[in-house]
Amino acid sequence: MHMLDILARDARTASFEFFPPVKDSGWDLLFTAIRELEPLAPSFVSVTYGAGGGTRQRTNDLVLRLKRETSLDPVPHLTCVGHSRAEIQAILERYAAEGVSNILALRGDPPKDGSIPKAGDFPHAADLVRFIREFNARGVHPDPRGFGIGVAGFPEGHPETPNTLRLMDHLKAKVDAGADWICTQLFFDNRSFHDWRERCDLAGIRVPVIAGIMPVLSVANLHRMADLAACTHIPAKLMRALQRCGDDAQAVERVGIHWATEQCLELLDRGTRGIHFYTLNRGDATQQIFRNLGLKSTASLR
Ligand code: FAD
């Protein structure tokens, strides 16, 4: 379903992010998690795209399996780093033929091992958004509106643009190029999100903004995340709670799920348009957050 229709149907959205398995042996485990989460009837699910090349085909494979084997509506991420126009065009044509309705358009980060060339035909995500809009205008997609287009937002900043005014200009450029919605980087401090959200308003950004929430499920995963989502503020209160857990892995999960639940409660109270759960390919944690929120499924948010 086109994102504009999803947003018109769901007063608040809840969506889940999955990443394709790196090895063939990972498919069964991933689909167990997907089956656990399916009854929560998310507004959509998104599938990450490995800027590193190796898992790119698997994004398409997972999107197709989700379409064919589940009731879920997959939104593929597409990063343009290292891609030529012809390659992006071929990917869009394939997704259009497969009936995929939406794309989350990103630049991506070149892998640190240099396994793909830095340069591509699209220096920034805004260039990719513009290209998808042009593609949409050509009427190749079965939906006359073409793909719904989402972009990334960074409430706590992005390492390459320390100037927050300029970072907002770059977000606005993506919206002006034709983005329909924004999904944020994960954050643990709702105050950052609300302040940034106000700044989006001041910048004239009017498209719906979906907040990215990731439960901390292990300390190792928090460290990986701090690397991937640099600039993310990890509040002392959360750190203290995690430290109290010592090496009790289950206690860490409970703290992480509790923290994410509190974030979601506050976001919903404040009228946030949607919550995107970084599931880490696990079913149980997001299920528990839904239970804590008193939600049987996303339908309760509509
Ligand atoms: P851009 O909007 O292009 O911004 C990248 C940097 O360039 C920013 O610092 C921006 O300020 C700057 N910039 C933009 N325009 C200009 C300009 N005209 N001049 C100078 N500087 C400019 N990565 C993956 O590899 N795969 C994924 O599936 C994936 N999914 C993600 C999903 C979400 C919701 C989020 C928040 C991030 C995701 N990422 C993913 C990570 C993302 O690709 C990186 O954070 C990347 O560094 C920024 O991507 P972007 O789309 O925001 O790029």
Short mmCIF file of C-alpha atoms and ligand atoms in Angstrom, two decimals:
data_model
loop_
_atom_site.label_atom_id
_atom_site.label_comp_id
_atom_site.label_asym_id
_atom_site.label_seq_id
_atom_site.Cartn_x
_atom_site.Cartn_y
_atom_site.Cartn_z
CA MET A 1 0.00 0.00 0.00
CA HIS A 2 1.31 3.46 -0.87
CA MET A 3 2.61 5.24 2.24
CA LEU A 4 0.15 8.09 1.72
CA ASP A 5 -2.67 5.53 2.02
CA ILE A 6 -1.06 3.90 5.07
CA LEU A 7 -0.73 7.31 6.72
CA ALA A 8 -4.32 8.18 5.83
CA ARG A 9 -5.55 4.87 7.30
CA ASP A 10 -3.42 4.84 10.48
CA ALA A 11 -3.70 7.85 12.79
CA ARG A 12 -0.53 6.45 14.39
CA THR A 13 1.69 3.93 12.70
CA ALA A 14 3.76 1.18 14.22
CA SER A 15 6.33 -0.43 11.97
CA PHE A 16 9.13 -2.95 12.31
CA GLU A 17 12.58 -3.07 10.79
CA PHE A 18 14.32 -6.28 9.78
CA PHE A 19 17.71 -6.91 8.22
CA PRO A 20 18.35 -9.72 5.75
CA PRO A 21 20.33 -12.63 7.17
CA VAL A 22 24.02 -12.62 6.31
CA LYS A 23 24.11 -16.42 5.97
CA ASP A 24 21.58 -18.82 4.46
CA SER A 25 21.26 -20.48 7.85
CA GLY A 26 19.78 -17.24 9.24
CA TRP A 27 16.54 -17.36 7.23
CA ASP A 28 14.67 -19.76 9.52
CA LEU A 29 15.47 -17.79 12.64
CA LEU A 30 14.43 -14.54 10.96
CA PHE A 31 11.14 -16.01 9.78
CA THR A 32 10.42 -17.29 13.28
CA ALA A 33 10.70 -13.70 14.51
CA ILE A 34 8.61 -12.44 11.58
CA ARG A 35 5.87 -14.98 12.33
CA GLU A 36 5.88 -13.91 15.98
CA LEU A 37 5.44 -10.27 15.00
CA GLU A 38 2.95 -10.73 12.17
CA PRO A 39 -0.13 -10.85 14.46
CA LEU A 40 0.78 -7.35 15.69
CA ALA A 41 -0.30 -6.20 12.21
CA PRO A 42 2.29 -3.42 11.75
CA SER A 43 1.46 -0.57 9.39
CA PHE A 44 4.48 -1.68 7.35
CA VAL A 45 7.81 -3.41 7.83
CA SER A 46 11.10 -2.18 6.45
CA VAL A 47 14.08 -4.15 5.19
CA THR A 48 17.59 -2.73 5.41
CA TYR A 49 19.99 -2.60 2.49
CA GLY A 50 23.64 -3.40 3.02
CA ALA A 51 25.75 -0.58 1.68
CA GLY A 52 28.50 -3.22 1.71
CA GLY A 53 27.20 -5.02 -1.35
CA GLY A 54 27.09 -8.61 -0.06
CA THR A 55 23.56 -8.53 1.34
CA ARG A 56 22.01 -6.33 -1.37
CA GLN A 57 20.39 -9.20 -3.26
CA ARG A 58 19.12 -10.54 0.05
CA THR A 59 17.15 -7.33 0.63
CA ASN A 60 15.23 -8.06 -2.53
CA ASP A 61 14.87 -11.74 -1.58
CA LEU A 62 13.47 -10.83 1.85
CA VAL A 63 11.11 -8.21 0.42
CA LEU A 64 9.74 -10.77 -2.04
CA ARG A 65 9.33 -13.46 0.61
CA LEU A 66 7.51 -11.01 2.88
CA LYS A 67 5.18 -10.11 0.03
CA ARG A 68 4.50 -13.69 -1.00
CA GLU A 69 4.47 -15.53 2.32
CA THR A 70 3.13 -13.05 4.88
CA SER A 71 0.43 -10.42 5.31
CA LEU A 72 3.11 -7.77 5.91
CA ASP A 73 3.76 -4.80 3.66
CA PRO A 74 7.52 -4.51 3.06
CA VAL A 75 9.31 -1.22 2.45
CA PRO A 76 12.83 -1.80 1.14
CA HIS A 77 15.62 0.55 2.15
CA LEU A 78 17.73 1.62 -0.80
CA THR A 79 21.13 3.24 -0.38
CA CYS A 80 22.70 5.05 -3.30
CA VAL A 81 26.33 5.10 -2.19
CA GLY A 82 28.49 3.45 -4.85
CA HIS A 83 25.54 2.90 -7.21
CA SER A 84 25.29 4.16 -10.78
CA ARG A 85 22.08 5.62 -12.21
CA ALA A 86 21.62 2.52 -14.34
CA GLU A 87 21.89 0.24 -11.31
CA ILE A 88 19.36 2.26 -9.31
CA GLN A 89 17.06 2.38 -12.30
CA ALA A 90 17.21 -1.43 -12.64
CA ILE A 91 16.41 -1.87 -8.93
CA LEU A 92 13.45 0.51 -9.19
CA GLU A 93 12.14 -1.27 -12.28
CA ARG A 94 12.35 -4.61 -10.49
CA TYR A 95 10.57 -3.31 -7.39
CA ALA A 96 7.88 -1.69 -9.54
CA ALA A 97 7.32 -4.97 -11.39
CA GLU A 98 7.12 -6.82 -8.08
CA GLY A 99 4.44 -4.42 -6.83
CA VAL A 100 6.54 -2.85 -4.07
CA SER A 101 4.81 0.39 -3.11
CA ASN A 102 7.40 2.34 -1.12
CA ILE A 103 11.13 2.92 -0.81
CA LEU A 104 13.15 4.33 2.08
CA ALA A 105 15.72 6.38 0.17
CA LEU A 106 19.11 6.69 1.85
CA ARG A 107 22.64 7.54 1.00
CA GLY A 108 24.22 4.82 3.13
CA ASP A 109 27.78 4.78 4.38
CA PRO A 110 30.61 3.33 2.34
CA PRO A 111 31.94 0.24 4.15
CA LYS A 112 35.05 0.95 6.17
CA ASP A 113 36.93 -1.87 4.40
CA GLY A 114 36.56 -0.04 1.08
CA SER A 115 34.80 -3.02 -0.53
CA ILE A 116 32.74 -0.77 -2.79
CA PRO A 117 33.93 2.44 -4.41
CA LYS A 118 33.01 5.62 -2.56
CA ALA A 119 31.80 7.44 -5.60
CA GLY A 120 28.47 6.77 -7.25
CA ASP A 121 26.12 8.85 -9.34
CA PHE A 122 24.22 10.07 -6.27
CA PRO A 123 26.29 12.02 -3.74
CA HIS A 124 23.40 12.50 -1.31
CA ALA A 125 20.05 10.95 -0.48
CA ALA A 126 18.27 14.04 -1.88
CA ASP A 127 19.67 13.13 -5.32
CA LEU A 128 18.20 9.64 -4.98
CA VAL A 129 14.82 11.06 -3.94
CA ARG A 130 14.85 13.32 -7.02
CA PHE A 131 15.70 10.35 -9.23
CA ILE A 132 12.86 8.24 -7.78
CA ARG A 133 10.47 11.15 -8.36
CA GLU A 134 11.57 11.30 -11.99
CA PHE A 135 11.10 7.54 -12.23
CA ASN A 136 7.62 7.91 -10.72
CA ALA A 137 6.72 10.54 -13.31
CA ARG A 138 7.48 8.10 -16.14
CA GLY A 139 4.49 5.93 -15.21
CA VAL A 140 6.44 2.65 -15.00
CA HIS A 141 4.97 1.81 -11.60
CA PRO A 142 1.50 0.20 -11.53
CA ASP A 143 0.41 2.86 -8.99
CA PRO A 144 0.07 6.14 -10.93
CA ARG A 145 1.70 7.93 -7.98
CA GLY A 146 4.73 5.66 -8.26
CA PHE A 147 6.71 4.78 -5.13
CA GLY A 148 6.03 6.43 -1.81
CA ILE A 149 9.39 7.80 -0.67
CA GLY A 150 10.74 7.93 2.87
CA VAL A 151 13.98 9.52 4.08
CA ALA A 152 16.10 9.42 7.23
CA GLY A 153 16.14 12.12 9.93
CA PHE A 154 18.70 12.54 12.71
CA PRO A 155 17.27 14.11 15.89
CA GLU A 156 20.63 13.97 17.67
CA GLY A 157 22.80 14.93 14.71
CA HIS A 158 24.85 13.28 12.01
CA PRO A 159 28.63 12.94 12.34
CA GLU A 160 29.39 14.46 8.93
CA THR A 161 27.41 17.65 9.58
CA PRO A 162 28.09 19.05 13.04
CA ASN A 163 26.34 22.29 12.04
CA THR A 164 22.75 21.46 13.07
CA LEU A 165 21.26 24.29 10.99
CA ARG A 166 22.92 22.89 7.90
CA LEU A 167 21.79 19.36 8.81
CA MET A 168 18.21 20.64 8.95
CA ASP A 169 18.68 22.31 5.54
CA HIS A 170 19.77 18.95 4.15
CA LEU A 171 16.71 17.23 5.62
CA LYS A 172 14.49 19.95 4.16
CA ALA A 173 16.19 19.42 0.77
CA LYS A 174 15.14 15.75 0.87
CA VAL A 175 11.56 16.71 1.65
CA ASP A 176 11.55 19.39 -1.05
CA ALA A 177 12.91 16.81 -3.50
CA GLY A 178 9.77 14.75 -2.88
CA ALA A 179 9.94 12.68 0.32
CA ASP A 180 6.56 11.65 1.73
CA TRP A 181 7.69 10.79 5.24
CA ILE A 182 10.69 10.81 7.54
CA CYS A 183 11.86 7.97 9.75
CA THR A 184 14.36 8.89 12.43
CA GLN A 185 17.56 7.41 13.64
CA LEU A 186 17.09 5.60 16.95
CA PHE A 187 17.28 7.72 20.10
CA PHE A 188 17.04 7.03 23.83
CA ASP A 189 16.19 10.52 24.99
CA ASN A 190 12.76 11.69 23.90
CA ARG A 191 13.64 15.29 24.70
CA SER A 192 16.06 15.30 21.75
CA PHE A 193 13.31 14.04 19.48
CA HIS A 194 10.70 16.59 20.61
CA ASP A 195 13.13 19.50 20.31
CA TRP A 196 14.26 18.40 16.85
CA ARG A 197 10.63 17.85 15.86
CA GLU A 198 9.89 21.48 16.77
CA ARG A 199 12.89 22.55 14.73
CA CYS A 200 11.53 20.55 11.77
CA ASP A 201 8.29 22.56 12.11
CA LEU A 202 10.24 25.80 12.21
CA ALA A 203 12.10 24.74 9.06
CA GLY A 204 8.78 24.24 7.29
CA ILE A 205 8.97 20.44 7.19
CA ARG A 206 5.38 19.25 7.07
CA VAL A 207 5.59 15.56 6.18
CA PRO A 208 4.83 12.92 8.86
CA VAL A 209 7.74 11.98 11.11
CA ILE A 210 8.08 8.45 12.48
CA ALA A 211 10.25 7.98 15.58
CA GLY A 212 12.86 5.20 15.60
CA ILE A 213 13.01 3.16 18.81
CA MET A 214 15.46 0.40 19.59
CA PRO A 215 15.31 -1.60 22.83
CA VAL A 216 18.75 -2.30 24.29
CA LEU A 217 18.92 -6.09 24.39
CA SER A 218 22.56 -6.48 25.32
CA VAL A 219 25.45 -4.26 26.26
CA ALA A 220 27.41 -5.53 23.24
CA ASN A 221 24.54 -4.48 21.00
CA LEU A 222 24.52 -1.02 22.63
CA HIS A 223 28.21 -0.65 21.79
CA ARG A 224 27.65 -1.74 18.16
CA MET A 225 24.79 0.71 17.92
CA ALA A 226 26.91 3.54 19.36
CA ASP A 227 29.31 2.89 16.48
CA LEU A 228 26.66 2.71 13.75
CA ALA A 229 24.44 5.50 15.04
CA ALA A 230 27.17 7.89 16.12
CA CYS A 231 25.83 11.05 17.84
CA THR A 232 23.19 9.05 19.73
CA HIS A 233 22.98 10.32 23.29
CA ILE A 234 22.93 7.53 25.86
CA PRO A 235 21.44 9.05 29.03
CA ALA A 236 23.26 8.49 32.33
CA LYS A 237 20.02 7.15 33.84
CA LEU A 238 19.94 4.36 31.23
CA MET A 239 23.66 3.66 31.66
CA ARG A 240 23.25 3.43 35.45
CA ALA A 241 20.34 1.00 35.09
CA LEU A 242 22.37 -1.17 32.71
CA GLN A 243 25.39 -1.10 35.00
CA ARG A 244 23.24 -2.29 37.90
CA CYS A 245 22.47 -5.43 35.85
CA GLY A 246 26.12 -6.49 35.96
CA ASP A 247 26.51 -9.59 33.79
CA ASP A 248 22.85 -10.66 34.12
CA ALA A 249 21.84 -10.73 30.43
CA GLN A 250 18.13 -11.13 31.20
CA ALA A 251 18.17 -8.14 33.52
CA VAL A 252 19.75 -6.07 30.72
CA GLU A 253 16.92 -7.08 28.38
CA ARG A 254 14.31 -6.19 30.99
CA VAL A 255 15.86 -2.76 31.48
CA GLY A 256 16.12 -2.21 27.72
CA ILE A 257 12.51 -3.20 27.10
CA HIS A 258 11.30 -1.12 30.04
CA TRP A 259 13.19 1.92 28.78
CA ALA A 260 11.82 1.52 25.24
CA THR A 261 8.30 1.08 26.65
CA GLU A 262 8.57 4.32 28.64
CA GLN A 263 9.81 6.10 25.53
CA CYS A 264 6.88 4.78 23.47
CA LEU A 265 4.32 5.72 26.14
CA GLU A 266 5.60 9.28 26.22
CA LEU A 267 5.82 9.52 22.43
CA LEU A 268 2.24 8.30 22.05
CA ASP A 269 1.03 10.69 24.77
CA ARG A 270 2.68 13.54 22.89
CA GLY A 271 0.89 12.62 19.66
CA THR A 272 3.87 11.25 17.74
CA ARG A 273 2.72 10.14 14.30
CA GLY A 274 4.37 6.77 14.34
CA ILE A 275 6.94 4.52 15.96
CA HIS A 276 9.41 2.44 13.98
CA PHE A 277 10.81 -0.45 15.99
CA TYR A 278 14.36 -1.55 15.27
CA THR A 279 13.54 -5.19 16.05
CA LEU A 280 17.11 -6.51 15.73
CA ASN A 281 15.38 -9.45 14.05
CA ARG A 282 13.90 -10.56 17.36
CA GLY A 283 10.21 -11.10 17.91
CA ASP A 284 10.03 -11.32 21.69
CA ALA A 285 11.26 -7.83 22.61
CA THR A 286 8.85 -5.92 20.36
CA GLN A 287 6.02 -8.25 21.44
CA GLN A 288 6.79 -7.43 25.07
CA ILE A 289 6.80 -3.68 24.37
CA PHE A 290 3.39 -4.00 22.69
CA ARG A 291 2.09 -5.91 25.72
CA ASN A 292 3.49 -3.25 28.06
CA LEU A 293 1.75 -0.57 26.00
CA GLY A 294 -1.54 -2.46 26.29
CA LEU A 295 -1.64 -2.99 22.53
CA LYS A 296 -3.00 -6.22 21.08
CA SER A 297 -1.97 -5.04 17.65
CA THR A 298 -1.27 -1.90 15.66
CA ALA A 299 -4.98 -1.77 14.87
CA SER A 300 -5.50 -0.37 18.40
CA LEU A 301 -3.57 2.73 17.33
CA ARG A 302 -5.74 3.44 14.31
P1 FAD B 1 22.07 12.16 3.37
O1 FAD B 1 20.74 12.77 3.57
O2 FAD B 1 22.69 12.21 2.02
O3 FAD B 1 23.04 12.79 4.45
C1 FAD B 1 24.34 12.26 4.67
C2 FAD B 1 25.26 13.38 5.17
O4 FAD B 1 25.51 14.28 4.09
C3 FAD B 1 24.63 14.21 6.29
O5 FAD B 1 25.63 14.59 7.18
C4 FAD B 1 24.08 15.42 5.54
O6 FAD B 1 23.97 16.56 6.37
C5 FAD B 1 25.11 15.59 4.45
N1 FAD B 1 24.57 16.25 3.25
C6 FAD B 1 23.38 16.02 2.67
N2 FAD B 1 23.23 16.81 1.59
C7 FAD B 1 24.35 17.55 1.50
C8 FAD B 1 24.82 18.55 0.59
N3 FAD B 1 24.07 18.94 -0.45
N4 FAD B 1 26.04 19.08 0.80
C9 FAD B 1 26.82 18.69 1.83
N5 FAD B 1 26.43 17.74 2.73
C10 FAD B 1 25.23 17.17 2.55
N6 FAD B 1 22.40 2.59 6.05
C11 FAD B 1 22.55 1.50 5.26
O7 FAD B 1 23.65 1.26 4.76
N7 FAD B 1 21.50 0.67 4.97
C12 FAD B 1 20.26 0.87 5.48
O8 FAD B 1 19.34 0.10 5.21
C13 FAD B 1 20.05 2.00 6.33
N8 FAD B 1 18.85 2.28 6.85
C14 FAD B 1 18.68 3.39 7.63
C15 FAD B 1 17.40 3.70 8.11
C16 FAD B 1 17.18 4.82 8.89
C17 FAD B 1 15.80 5.15 9.39
C18 FAD B 1 18.29 5.65 9.24
C19 FAD B 1 18.09 6.85 10.14
C20 FAD B 1 19.56 5.36 8.78
C21 FAD B 1 19.78 4.24 7.96
N9 FAD B 1 21.02 3.94 7.41
C22 FAD B 1 21.19 2.84 6.60
C23 FAD B 1 22.19 4.75 7.74
C24 FAD B 1 22.35 5.94 6.77
O9 FAD B 1 22.51 5.50 5.46
C25 FAD B 1 23.59 6.75 7.23
O10 FAD B 1 23.34 7.30 8.48
C26 FAD B 1 24.08 7.81 6.26
O11 FAD B 1 25.29 8.37 6.78
C27 FAD B 1 23.13 8.96 6.08
O12 FAD B 1 22.16 8.64 5.19
P2 FAD B 1 21.11 9.73 4.66
O13 FAD B 1 20.18 9.00 3.81
O14 FAD B 1 20.58 10.53 5.78
O15 FAD B 1 22.09 10.63 3.77
#
